[in-house]
């Protein structure tokens, strides 16, 4: 076998993104997995749908980068969200990537280390009866269990730390060796005719299942599917690695016992339900956590994005499952909402092994931090950071400790993996930017209404002028609200103690509420329930959103903003690639028959070699790897019904200059947010970016970056 620049072990979300990022950065890359398909817990073998920062309640925060590209492609191919489509999207990306070799059904069995370096690993084909020694310059452990790192001598943690170890208020008063258990999922379908079911002898009996499901808020429904079964959980009080078979068989007994209860207890409309699929592997939540140069702790997770140097970000709840799983009598699942936070590179390596990085749920973090950072979207971003860092180390003959992190973060930003990093100096800036039209922040009122029967948020960019929210009320009354500003809002995270509170008078009939509009960033109002009062719907505006604080239910309010130009064409070169401290987009006023265009102009000819575009795929709505036709509303999940309306579907790039006019690119059927176009150099005084079709909305562009500088 050839010697690779980078070898990635494990092909879950972290491994897939690490391998693709490394290969796209020019490194000869090997990806090894002991499974027949990539995807880890998101694969068709386990079928957990992917969650992350947006699922945790953070708005405009959906994870992009390599993982976002794959999720968008899956949505475009199959809006119904088949997990088999997801398998093929991953395989297509891996098999089609130049410089990447994929080995399925291949197991890591040993590692040879010398002088603080991994010199080689031993691999074994599970079905080929072949075993060999494989060398690489840099290794990335994405096994989930930190197996390669353990073989190489990296220290690790298991269990739950005590409160004093990292000064964490959410930690246990006394440490223990317990963790979160594993789960097994099932799927069923309705046949339209009777489908009898006889449980195997090893399944939990009906009476035992009845005792389990009648406590702890465990929800059983006839049509529960896939991730609705997250609480079919067991093994957190065992060694989840050493006791894997025991855990797997026990989970199968639990799942089939619950299915038998659905079918034969007489409590559910289940006569025509057939069990169509049961998980092939227990989906692990946790095992080892490696010790890195830095350790992510509760303070980091609850502290937001203030810590500099992040190479990935998270935002899922601090989601602690009972170690006893479905057998727990008192301990219950606990979720604490947090705002988005950053993960530093130091959590992805330990200097004791100089050519090894790691990513995913085995990254360096306390148990309290792990309860949030363990989810797949966050693991995927860690993987992209580790793979990019590995390729840069291989190209420059550096150790992770020596890597210039400013260069790493710039590349991750331009590859769409970061949340807030500004790349202002990383592209060719135009002298002037104009557009065929600009969206006015004054939507037309529509027929939809949002009754204030629950706590409701309204988010909008600060504009320095006025904000007027249209409401209707059947009675004269008052509405109480609290208000705060933030770079990126969350519908669930606690407001700061100094948040402003207001009580606004509402007359009967239709009226406009005057909301504060001064300040920076996004303003968020949380309105308390008010009988007879409803928000009036309007046409969508970028950066403006309303909905439930508790559930993932969205509403486009009729909210008029006046003041600074919010959607000016100059926003596409402000250095920000996605919403941060405001919408930061150009938006058109409609979409004419010829499309809508941006014109970037230079006073003197410039040499143009590439253009990097960023569109808007509705970053407040989750993009999941797969989904079922039904799901438990406790998931707080709103499924997309199709492609984002404002995403550019067809567009072209045209350069004009001393040599005349030249079409640089013409694209139809686009399904991506990030598009990089390279071409033969051209002398240019004007670059036209014309969007000729979207998926149903106005044109929205986040950034246009000519000649992006990648700092390889």
CSV table of C-alpha atoms in Angstrom, one decimal, residues 157 166 290-297 300 307 346-347 364-366:
chain,number,residue,atom,x,y,z
A,157,UNK,CA,-11.1,10.0,30.6
A,166,UNK,CA,-13.2,21.6,36.5
A,290,UNK,CA,-9.2,11.9,25.1
A,291,UNK,CA,-7.1,14.4,27.0
A,292,UNK,CA,-5.8,17.2,24.7
A,293,UNK,CA,-3.7,20.3,25.1
A,294,UNK,CA,-7.0,22.0,26.1
A,295,UNK,CA,-10.2,20.7,27.6
A,296,UNK,CA,-13.6,22.0,26.8
A,297,UNK,CA,-15.6,22.6,30.0
A,300,UNK,CA,-16.7,27.2,27.6
A,307,UNK,CA,-13.3,32.7,23.5
A,346,UNK,CA,-6.3,22.3,21.4
A,347,UNK,CA,-9.2,20.0,22.1
A,364,UNK,CA,-10.9,16.6,24.8
A,365,UNK,CA,-13.8,17.7,27.0
A,366,UNK,CA,-15.3,17.3,30.4
